[in-house]
XYZ file of C-alpha atoms in Angstrom:
317
model
C 0.070 0.103 0.054
C 1.392 3.502 -0.877
C 2.811 5.436 1.971
C 2.896 2.350 4.369
C 5.811 2.399 6.634
C 8.361 -0.310 5.657
C 8.527 -3.374 7.926
C 11.251 -3.613 10.500
C 14.130 -5.707 9.369
C 16.628 -7.737 11.372
C 20.176 -8.815 10.768
C 23.657 -9.408 11.894
C 26.816 -7.570 11.300
C 29.503 -10.086 11.328
C 32.836 -8.463 12.145
C 36.346 -9.806 13.332
C 39.996 -9.858 12.430
C 41.081 -11.645 9.214
C 41.150 -15.319 9.479
C 38.573 -15.543 12.221
C 36.024 -17.355 10.243
C 33.472 -14.561 9.249
C 32.676 -15.926 5.764
C 32.432 -19.403 7.100
C 30.121 -18.304 9.900
C 27.828 -16.369 7.197
C 27.748 -19.653 5.179
C 26.841 -21.874 8.268
C 24.431 -19.339 9.719
C 22.535 -18.740 6.598
C 22.074 -22.527 6.002
C 20.872 -22.961 9.651
C 18.359 -20.121 9.283
C 17.060 -21.381 6.088
C 16.397 -24.742 7.706
C 14.289 -22.869 10.225
C 12.315 -21.179 7.559
C 13.692 -17.684 7.577
C 14.367 -15.800 4.325
C 17.992 -14.969 4.408
C 20.041 -12.538 2.285
C 23.884 -12.541 2.598
C 25.347 -9.199 1.963
C 29.059 -9.071 1.199
C 30.530 -5.718 2.406
C 34.088 -6.796 1.919
C 35.695 -5.758 -1.382
C 38.534 -8.149 -0.852
C 36.331 -11.039 -0.521
C 36.769 -13.384 -3.621
C 35.293 -16.803 -4.263
C 32.437 -16.417 -2.030
C 30.982 -19.765 -0.714
C 27.547 -18.496 -0.213
C 24.939 -17.297 -2.481
C 25.560 -13.436 -2.340
C 22.185 -11.291 -2.565
C 24.354 -7.953 -2.559
C 27.929 -7.528 -3.385
C 29.804 -4.337 -2.641
C 32.287 -5.390 -5.401
C 29.612 -4.145 -7.912
C 30.063 -0.550 -6.514
C 33.761 -0.397 -5.842
C 36.686 -2.995 -6.243
C 39.635 -3.172 -3.925
C 41.975 -3.860 -6.990
C 40.697 -0.938 -8.930
C 41.267 1.453 -5.980
C 44.782 0.079 -5.264
C 45.702 0.539 -8.854
C 44.130 4.005 -9.218
C 45.326 5.576 -6.061
C 48.612 3.658 -5.543
C 47.274 2.332 -2.251
C 48.210 -0.851 -0.418
C 45.551 -3.314 0.830
C 44.759 -1.808 4.184
C 44.471 1.874 2.729
C 42.357 0.327 -0.118
C 39.870 -1.033 2.171
C 39.583 2.071 4.197
C 38.988 4.107 0.952
C 36.435 1.478 -0.213
C 34.433 1.835 3.066
C 34.583 5.603 2.830
C 33.352 5.298 -0.758
C 30.427 2.985 0.394
C 29.698 5.479 2.987
C 29.477 8.235 0.521
C 26.964 6.071 -1.818
C 24.710 4.684 0.577
C 21.738 5.260 -1.799
C 23.247 2.524 -3.942
C 23.086 0.063 -0.825
C 19.657 1.072 0.250
C 18.265 0.508 -3.041
C 19.588 -2.955 -2.998
C 18.266 -3.528 0.466
C 14.872 -2.133 -0.052
C 14.262 -4.604 -2.603
C 15.059 -7.475 -0.170
C 12.443 -6.350 2.524
C 11.116 -9.335 4.559
C 14.576 -10.949 4.602
C 16.973 -11.629 7.396
C 20.216 -10.094 6.700
C 23.876 -11.328 7.238
C 26.471 -8.628 6.609
C 29.927 -10.203 5.841
C 32.156 -7.195 6.746
C 35.901 -6.539 6.062
C 38.372 -7.828 8.412
C 40.440 -4.452 8.860
C 40.508 -4.087 12.575
C 40.893 -0.363 12.066
C 37.327 -0.092 10.853
C 35.918 -1.651 13.976
C 38.043 0.216 16.608
C 38.537 3.938 15.601
C 37.825 4.443 11.860
C 34.305 6.036 11.337
C 33.047 4.793 7.942
C 31.582 1.432 8.967
C 29.937 2.880 12.286
C 28.337 5.361 10.032
C 27.013 2.921 7.604
C 25.519 0.836 10.582
C 24.058 3.950 11.918
C 22.246 4.730 8.655
C 20.997 1.424 8.397
C 19.262 2.047 11.738
C 17.604 4.850 10.239
C 16.202 2.559 7.629
C 14.586 0.582 10.453
C 17.157 -2.245 10.221
C 17.924 -3.768 13.552
C 21.318 -5.109 13.664
C 23.449 -7.156 16.180
C 27.410 -6.925 15.721
C 28.597 -10.438 15.987
C 32.305 -10.256 16.696
C 34.373 -13.434 15.882
C 37.771 -14.092 17.653
C 39.958 -17.050 16.885
C 39.763 -19.384 19.943
C 43.525 -20.220 19.723
C 44.176 -16.674 21.488
C 43.001 -18.407 24.651
C 46.197 -20.523 24.618
C 48.398 -17.382 25.116
C 47.510 -15.095 27.986
C 49.354 -12.068 26.466
C 47.276 -12.608 23.341
C 44.071 -13.085 25.183
C 44.548 -9.750 26.934
C 45.191 -8.191 23.631
C 41.656 -9.797 22.205
C 39.993 -8.482 25.168
C 41.049 -4.870 24.514
C 40.325 -5.255 20.983
C 36.865 -6.502 21.691
C 36.137 -3.822 24.217
C 37.244 -1.170 21.743
C 35.069 -2.601 19.163
C 32.029 -2.799 21.384
C 32.339 0.806 22.382
C 33.121 2.140 19.012
C 30.578 0.261 16.838
C 27.658 1.123 19.072
C 25.455 -1.898 18.185
C 23.950 -4.845 20.475
C 27.003 -6.906 20.484
C 27.736 -10.713 20.671
C 31.317 -11.869 21.037
C 32.100 -15.429 19.765
C 35.231 -17.732 20.215
C 35.151 -19.315 16.883
C 36.823 -22.443 15.678
C 36.030 -24.458 19.024
C 36.465 -27.668 17.164
C 40.220 -27.052 16.709
C 41.028 -25.560 20.069
C 42.503 -28.936 21.220
C 45.201 -28.655 18.393
C 46.407 -25.291 19.621
C 47.634 -26.347 23.021
C 46.420 -26.789 26.451
C 44.477 -24.114 28.172
C 45.878 -22.727 31.423
C 42.209 -22.642 32.865
C 38.843 -24.264 31.971
C 36.944 -22.764 28.997
C 34.537 -20.830 31.361
C 37.401 -18.701 32.567
C 37.802 -17.436 29.168
C 34.124 -17.191 28.005
C 32.978 -15.352 31.176
C 36.317 -13.380 31.497
C 36.701 -14.246 35.117
C 39.414 -12.761 37.448
C 42.192 -11.713 35.111
C 44.736 -11.506 37.748
C 45.397 -15.219 37.252
C 46.581 -14.259 33.770
C 49.038 -11.873 35.018
C 50.685 -14.469 37.244
C 51.154 -16.686 34.168
C 52.618 -13.438 32.275
C 54.994 -12.770 35.087
C 56.698 -16.332 34.614
C 57.844 -15.042 31.125
C 61.105 -12.927 31.248
C 59.839 -10.714 28.339
C 56.436 -9.818 29.983
C 58.015 -9.511 33.424
C 59.153 -5.976 32.504
C 55.625 -4.938 31.530
C 53.697 -6.000 34.623
C 52.351 -2.600 35.526
C 51.296 -2.107 31.893
C 49.308 -5.347 31.826
C 47.801 -4.544 35.116
C 46.385 -1.289 34.056
C 44.916 -3.019 30.748
C 43.264 -5.814 32.979
C 41.978 -3.070 35.186
C 40.427 -1.232 32.454
C 38.735 -4.379 30.913
C 37.384 -5.228 34.300
C 36.121 -1.638 35.149
C 33.941 -1.723 31.902
C 32.824 -5.331 32.707
C 31.377 -5.713 29.088
C 33.159 -8.484 27.403
C 32.353 -12.018 27.456
C 32.212 -14.811 24.818
C 30.161 -17.514 23.496
C 32.061 -20.637 22.168
C 31.083 -21.271 18.525
C 31.562 -24.666 16.527
C 30.138 -23.837 13.203
C 29.695 -27.592 12.445
C 27.645 -28.048 15.500
C 23.844 -27.149 15.207
C 23.317 -26.877 18.954
C 26.299 -24.327 18.981
C 24.910 -22.478 16.185
C 21.468 -22.443 18.148
C 22.994 -20.845 21.239
C 24.667 -18.183 19.221
C 21.363 -17.529 17.283
C 19.347 -17.294 20.698
C 21.829 -14.555 21.899
C 21.692 -12.584 18.682
C 17.796 -12.643 18.534
C 17.751 -11.565 22.040
C 20.073 -8.687 21.544
C 18.274 -7.094 18.585
C 14.751 -8.032 19.802
C 13.859 -10.565 17.007
C 11.090 -12.938 18.187
C 10.608 -16.014 15.879
C 7.157 -17.540 15.296
C 5.628 -20.780 15.910
C 6.650 -22.341 12.665
C 10.140 -21.449 12.941
C 10.197 -22.955 16.581
C 8.680 -26.324 15.492
C 11.472 -26.540 12.799
C 14.007 -25.879 15.452
C 12.486 -28.551 17.698
C 12.604 -31.081 14.937
C 16.128 -30.192 13.916
C 17.547 -30.460 17.448
C 15.538 -33.593 18.154
C 17.068 -35.421 15.090
C 20.528 -34.133 15.971
C 20.515 -35.002 19.581
C 18.082 -38.198 19.694
C 14.551 -38.824 20.222
C 14.664 -38.084 24.031
C 15.650 -34.372 23.371
C 12.971 -31.828 24.381
C 13.395 -28.271 23.555
C 12.694 -26.412 26.854
C 14.557 -24.442 29.522
C 14.624 -27.409 31.851
C 16.304 -29.684 29.375
C 18.542 -27.292 27.968
C 20.500 -25.407 30.714
C 22.122 -23.092 28.204
C 18.931 -21.325 27.486
C 18.507 -19.974 30.965
C 22.353 -19.150 30.803
C 21.716 -16.773 27.940
C 18.819 -15.283 29.669
C 16.039 -16.604 27.190
C 12.710 -16.262 28.880
C 10.496 -19.349 29.034
C 7.516 -17.391 27.388
C 9.537 -17.528 24.008
C 9.619 -21.411 24.377
C 7.291 -24.252 24.108
C 8.217 -26.769 26.880
C 6.638 -30.291 26.696
C 3.906 -31.387 29.082
C 6.543 -33.450 30.884
C 8.784 -30.311 31.524
C 5.717 -28.307 32.692
C 4.738 -31.111 34.991
C 8.308 -31.170 36.570
C 8.101 -27.507 37.060
C 4.748 -27.718 38.860
C 6.206 -30.389 41.250
C 9.043 -28.096 41.989
C 6.636 -25.354 42.978
């Protein structure tokens, strides 16, 4: 109907350093969402992304190419990417036209891996801000390679980068530790996994760094960095194995909670059927049988517990 307000759209802005698994995440998440019945459109915002494994609904390469920018302006890859994002920011009408034709879809934005874009450069933040004006509700999904957990110094660095990204991007934010299926190949963790995902008392990491002759001289600096992270108390992680449906489900629930997306009955039935097939006939999708849901803060009213689980809850009362 003419003059009708456009429907609110939802999506994910997938960010993270190079090699963290953003493109693989977009492929896996898009397949998972389609199996639930969502109409998904994957948007490639990385002009350096070649040989995309997923079906791309919108490709920024149609607007500006990294190779052309590097050749014309004599820039390197990093400077070229920054220019491409600034060019996209200056030509947002092109992007809006593409997205308007996909109203009713759930969007996955595959973003560049340039760290500067997410920590202090303003182009990507401005693009996300304009999308909010178009009634597009995004959650920033920040991927970090889980192998950083095996090195205390690198993990502190990742925490600082994640915190800076959260403060700069200004979107609802979910941090992921990607490639959890490979973490055993990276080396033994100094603490259990919960220590890294919940970002518990970081003073223990300082003790590990003190045993290294190099970092021993920078203890005061590391103490200040740790204090800064703990003062904000914003950073935590969800482990992700993109090959595991249950792992993707936990991530999706956190993302949907962050941007306010509430799925319908049909999608919930598809999710129940999928998870039952993956985990066996005895699996029931409820807050009682799936402790991770309560951990993520998902309220029971969004779930459909079985009669058996309701009976158990009544007995407890």
